[in-house]
Tab-separated table of C-alpha atoms in Angstrom:
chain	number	residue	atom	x	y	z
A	4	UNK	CA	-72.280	48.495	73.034
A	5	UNK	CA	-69.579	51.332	72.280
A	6	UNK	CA	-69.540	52.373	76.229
A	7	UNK	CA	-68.354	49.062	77.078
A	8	UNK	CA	-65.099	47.906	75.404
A	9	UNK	CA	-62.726	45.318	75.485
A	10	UNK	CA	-59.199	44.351	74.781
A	11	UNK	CA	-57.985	42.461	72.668
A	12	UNK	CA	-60.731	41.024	71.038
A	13	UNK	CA	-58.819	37.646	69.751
A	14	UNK	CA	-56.240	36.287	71.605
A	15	UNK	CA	-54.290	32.875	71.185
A	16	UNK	CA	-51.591	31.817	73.758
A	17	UNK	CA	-49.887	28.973	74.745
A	18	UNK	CA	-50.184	26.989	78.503
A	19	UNK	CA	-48.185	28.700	81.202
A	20	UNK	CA	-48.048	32.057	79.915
A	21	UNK	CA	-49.247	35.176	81.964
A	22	UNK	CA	-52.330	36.717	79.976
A	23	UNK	CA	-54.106	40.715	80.697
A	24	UNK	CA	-57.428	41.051	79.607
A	25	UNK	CA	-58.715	44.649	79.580
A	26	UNK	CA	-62.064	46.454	80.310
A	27	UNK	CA	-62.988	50.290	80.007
A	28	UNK	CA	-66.430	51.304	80.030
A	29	UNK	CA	-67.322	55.115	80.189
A	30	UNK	CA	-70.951	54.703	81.520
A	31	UNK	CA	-69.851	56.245	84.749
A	32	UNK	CA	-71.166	52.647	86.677
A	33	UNK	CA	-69.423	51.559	89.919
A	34	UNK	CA	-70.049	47.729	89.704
A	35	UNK	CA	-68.221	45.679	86.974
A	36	UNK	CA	-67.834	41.942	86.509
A	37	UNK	CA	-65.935	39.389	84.532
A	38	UNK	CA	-67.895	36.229	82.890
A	39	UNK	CA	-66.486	33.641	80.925
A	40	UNK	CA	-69.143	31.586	77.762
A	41	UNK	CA	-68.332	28.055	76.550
A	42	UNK	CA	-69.703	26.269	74.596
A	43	UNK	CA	-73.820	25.373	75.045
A	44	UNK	CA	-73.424	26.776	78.588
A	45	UNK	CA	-74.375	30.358	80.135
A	46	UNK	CA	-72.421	32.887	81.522
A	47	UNK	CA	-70.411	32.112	84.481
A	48	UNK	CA	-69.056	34.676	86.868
A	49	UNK	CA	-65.286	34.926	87.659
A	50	UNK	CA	-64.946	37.997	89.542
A	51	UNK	CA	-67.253	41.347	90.137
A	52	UNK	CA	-66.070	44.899	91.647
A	53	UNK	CA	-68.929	46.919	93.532
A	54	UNK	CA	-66.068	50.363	93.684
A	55	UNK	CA	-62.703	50.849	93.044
A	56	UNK	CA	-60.394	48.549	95.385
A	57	UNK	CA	-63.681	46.379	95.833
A	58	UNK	CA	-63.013	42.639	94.496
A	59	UNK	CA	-65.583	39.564	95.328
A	60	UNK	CA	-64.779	36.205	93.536
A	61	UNK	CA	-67.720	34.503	91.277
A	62	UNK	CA	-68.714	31.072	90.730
A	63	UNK	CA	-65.102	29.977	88.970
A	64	UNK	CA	-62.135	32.831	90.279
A	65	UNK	CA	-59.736	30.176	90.426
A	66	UNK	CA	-56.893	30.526	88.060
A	67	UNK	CA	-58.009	33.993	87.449
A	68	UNK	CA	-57.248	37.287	89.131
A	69	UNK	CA	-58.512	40.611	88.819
A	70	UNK	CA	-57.493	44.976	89.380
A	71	UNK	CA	-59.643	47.478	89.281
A	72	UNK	CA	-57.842	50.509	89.900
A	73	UNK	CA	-59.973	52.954	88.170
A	74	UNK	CA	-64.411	52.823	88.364
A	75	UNK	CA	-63.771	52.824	84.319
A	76	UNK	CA	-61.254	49.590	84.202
A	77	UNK	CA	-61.084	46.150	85.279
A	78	UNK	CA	-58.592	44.091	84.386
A	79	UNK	CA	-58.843	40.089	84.363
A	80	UNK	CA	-55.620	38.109	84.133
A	81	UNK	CA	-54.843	34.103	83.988
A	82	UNK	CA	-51.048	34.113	86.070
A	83	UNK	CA	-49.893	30.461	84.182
A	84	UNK	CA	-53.112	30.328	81.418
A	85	UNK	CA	-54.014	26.453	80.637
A	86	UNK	CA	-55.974	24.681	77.832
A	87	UNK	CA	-59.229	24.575	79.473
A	88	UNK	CA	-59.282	28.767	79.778
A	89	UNK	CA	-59.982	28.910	76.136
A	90	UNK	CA	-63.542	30.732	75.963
A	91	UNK	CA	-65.389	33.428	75.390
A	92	UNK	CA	-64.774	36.032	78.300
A	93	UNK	CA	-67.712	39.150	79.042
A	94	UNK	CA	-67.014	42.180	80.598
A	95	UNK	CA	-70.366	44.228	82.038
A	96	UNK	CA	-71.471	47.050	83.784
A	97	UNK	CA	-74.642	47.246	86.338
A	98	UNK	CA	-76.801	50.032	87.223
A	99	UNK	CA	-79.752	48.446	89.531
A	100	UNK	CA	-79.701	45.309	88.358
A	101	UNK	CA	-79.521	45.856	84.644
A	102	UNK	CA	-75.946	44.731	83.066
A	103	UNK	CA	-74.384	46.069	79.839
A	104	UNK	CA	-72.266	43.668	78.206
A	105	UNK	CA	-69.170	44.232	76.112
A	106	UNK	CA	-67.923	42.687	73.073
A	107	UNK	CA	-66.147	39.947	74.474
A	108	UNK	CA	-62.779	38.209	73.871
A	109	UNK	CA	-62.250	35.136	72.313
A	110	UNK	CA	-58.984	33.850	74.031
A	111	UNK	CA	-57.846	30.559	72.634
A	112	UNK	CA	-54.955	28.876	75.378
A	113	UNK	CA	-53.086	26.187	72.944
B	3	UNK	CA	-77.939	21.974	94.187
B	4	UNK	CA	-79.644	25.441	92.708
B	5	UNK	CA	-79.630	25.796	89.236
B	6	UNK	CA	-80.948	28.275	86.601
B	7	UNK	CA	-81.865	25.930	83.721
B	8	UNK	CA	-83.789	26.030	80.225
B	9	UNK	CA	-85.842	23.461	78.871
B	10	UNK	CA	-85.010	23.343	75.357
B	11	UNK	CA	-82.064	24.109	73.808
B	12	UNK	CA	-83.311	25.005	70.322
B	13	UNK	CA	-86.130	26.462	68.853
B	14	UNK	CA	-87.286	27.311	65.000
B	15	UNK	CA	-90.516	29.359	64.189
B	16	UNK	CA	-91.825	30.878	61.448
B	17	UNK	CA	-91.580	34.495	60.698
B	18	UNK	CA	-94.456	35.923	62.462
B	19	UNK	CA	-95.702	33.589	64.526
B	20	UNK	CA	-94.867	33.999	68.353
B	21	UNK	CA	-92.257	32.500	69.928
B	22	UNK	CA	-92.124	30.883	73.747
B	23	UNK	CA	-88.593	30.445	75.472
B	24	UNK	CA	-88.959	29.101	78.897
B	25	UNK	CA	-86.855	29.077	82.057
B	26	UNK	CA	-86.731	27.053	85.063
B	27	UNK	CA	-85.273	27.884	88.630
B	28	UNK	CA	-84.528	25.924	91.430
B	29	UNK	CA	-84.183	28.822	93.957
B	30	UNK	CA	-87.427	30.405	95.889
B	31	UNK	CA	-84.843	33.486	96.938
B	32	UNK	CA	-84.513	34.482	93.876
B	33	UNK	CA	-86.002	38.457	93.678
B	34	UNK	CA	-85.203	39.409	90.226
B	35	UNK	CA	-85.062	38.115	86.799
B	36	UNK	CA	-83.338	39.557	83.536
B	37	UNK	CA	-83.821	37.862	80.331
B	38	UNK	CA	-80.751	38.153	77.553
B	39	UNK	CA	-80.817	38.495	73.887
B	40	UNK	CA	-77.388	37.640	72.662
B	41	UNK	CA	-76.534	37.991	68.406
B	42	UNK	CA	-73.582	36.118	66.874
B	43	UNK	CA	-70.394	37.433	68.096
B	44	UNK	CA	-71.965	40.112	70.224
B	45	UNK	CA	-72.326	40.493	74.389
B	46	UNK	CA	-75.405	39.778	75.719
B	47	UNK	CA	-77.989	42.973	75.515
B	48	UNK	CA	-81.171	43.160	78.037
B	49	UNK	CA	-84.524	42.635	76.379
B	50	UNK	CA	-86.924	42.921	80.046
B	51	UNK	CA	-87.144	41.972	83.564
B	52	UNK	CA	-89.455	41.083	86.173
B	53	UNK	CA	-89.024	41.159	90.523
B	54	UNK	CA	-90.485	38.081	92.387
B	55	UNK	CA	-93.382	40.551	93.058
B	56	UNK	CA	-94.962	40.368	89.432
B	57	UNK	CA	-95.883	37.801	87.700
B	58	UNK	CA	-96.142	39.289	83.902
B	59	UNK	CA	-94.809	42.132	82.703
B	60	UNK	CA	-94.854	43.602	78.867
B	61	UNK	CA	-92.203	45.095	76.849
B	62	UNK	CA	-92.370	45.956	73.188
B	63	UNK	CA	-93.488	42.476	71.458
B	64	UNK	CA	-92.433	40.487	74.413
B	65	UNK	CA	-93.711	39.906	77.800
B	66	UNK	CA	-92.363	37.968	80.400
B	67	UNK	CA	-93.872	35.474	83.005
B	68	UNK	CA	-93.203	34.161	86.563
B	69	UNK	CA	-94.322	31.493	88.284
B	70	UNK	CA	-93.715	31.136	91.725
B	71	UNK	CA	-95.374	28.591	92.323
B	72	UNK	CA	-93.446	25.889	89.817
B	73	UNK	CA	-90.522	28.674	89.670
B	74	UNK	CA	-90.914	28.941	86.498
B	75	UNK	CA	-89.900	31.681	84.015
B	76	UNK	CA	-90.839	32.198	79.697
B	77	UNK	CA	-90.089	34.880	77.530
B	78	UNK	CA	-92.948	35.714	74.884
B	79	UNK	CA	-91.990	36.829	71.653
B	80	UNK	CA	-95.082	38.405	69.273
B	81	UNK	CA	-94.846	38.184	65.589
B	82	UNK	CA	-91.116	36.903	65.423
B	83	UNK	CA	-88.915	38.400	63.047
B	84	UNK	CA	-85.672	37.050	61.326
B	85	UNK	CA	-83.991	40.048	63.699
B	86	UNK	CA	-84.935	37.673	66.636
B	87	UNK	CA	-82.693	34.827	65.710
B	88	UNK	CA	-80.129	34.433	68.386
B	89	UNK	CA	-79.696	32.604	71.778
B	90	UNK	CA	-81.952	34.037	75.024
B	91	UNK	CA	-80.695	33.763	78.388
B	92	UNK	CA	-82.562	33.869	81.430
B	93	UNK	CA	-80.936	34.998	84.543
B	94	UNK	CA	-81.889	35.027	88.259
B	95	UNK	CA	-80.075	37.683	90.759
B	96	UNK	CA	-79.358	36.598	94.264
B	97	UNK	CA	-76.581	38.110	95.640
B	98	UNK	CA	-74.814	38.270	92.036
B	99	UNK	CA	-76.337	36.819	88.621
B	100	UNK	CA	-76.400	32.964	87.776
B	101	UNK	CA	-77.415	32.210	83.867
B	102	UNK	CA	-78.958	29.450	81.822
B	103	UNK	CA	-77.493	28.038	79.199
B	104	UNK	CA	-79.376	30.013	76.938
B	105	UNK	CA	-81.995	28.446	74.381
B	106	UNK	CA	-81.142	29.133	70.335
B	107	UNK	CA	-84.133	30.934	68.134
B	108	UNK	CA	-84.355	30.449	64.554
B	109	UNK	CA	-86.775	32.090	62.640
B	110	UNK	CA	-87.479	30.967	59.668
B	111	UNK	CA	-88.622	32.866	56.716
């Protein structure tokens, strides 16, 4: 979904570096979260904003941090990234309770 | 603990017969339920949801069902099309959203 983007879409890094994630979404929604996919499992939550300044931690925050200084961008970022961040990570939206999803990012941590 | 759980990872059919993906849940709280069509290298996109307060609703070829009772959730798919192959998710909303691990359709031709 075009209204929901992502950046970068591949990534590969090595362990202890500082990685920015990126999230812009121009449906105009206040709440946005960060999931992470592995392998065989479902989405996991790492952080969700409800408004600007707003941050509430998810199932798995730690090791992860998060900004959202704008209602269209939320930024996730691993401070000292390790081996066992590589996944898939989800951006959404919510409106009610339905989510929009973006494309995701494939970050590979070697 | 709580868990939102599937109980089959995999499933094949054959173009247009109908397909069943079920859901189980492990919390009676639960209000609201979203099932999750993602595609190959694509974000998950919403196919239809249901509040604790229903216990079927219909979409366009697929309908949903909740049981209470055995918290219980499946996803009905009518006359399934090779355009249905990909992995479903069902999710549960509490105070935030907890997935499955999603089952895998295949629809063979």
């Amino acid at each position: 979904d075009a209204d929901v983007t992502q950046t970068p879409r591949n990534r590969i890094t090595k362990t202890g570096k500082r990685i920015m994630l990126e999230c812009s979404q121009t449906k105009g929604h206040d709440r946005m979260y960060w999931y992470r996919q592995d392998p065989g499992l479902g989405l996991q939550l790492i952080y969700y904003s409800f408004d600007v300044k707003d941050i509430n931690k998810g199932e798995i925050s730690d090791g992860y941090s998060v900004s959202r200084q704008a209602q269209a961008k939320f930024s996730l970022s691993l401070e000292s990234a390790i081996p066992n961040q590589t996944a898939l990570y989800f951006c959404a939206t919510s409106l009610n309770n339905e989510q929009f999803f973006g494309p995701g990012t494939r970050l590979t941590v070697l | 603990g709580e868990s939102v759980g599937l109980h089959l990872p995999t499933l094949s059919v054959q173009e247009g017969d109908n397909s069943i993906i079920n859901c189980a849940y492990s919390n009676s709280a639960s209000d609201y339920f979203i099932w999750y069509k993602q595609e190959s290298g694509k974000g998950p996109q919403f196919i239809i949801d249901i509040r604790s307060n229903m216990d079927k609703r219909q979409g366009q070829r697929v309908t949903v069902l909740l049981n209470k009772t055995v918290k219980h959730l499946s996803l009905q798919i009518a006359a399934t099309q090779p355009g249905d192959s990909a992995v479903y998710f069902c999710a549960e909303t509490r105070n935030d959203m907890r997935f499955g691990a999603g089952t895998r359709l295949t629809v063979k031709p």
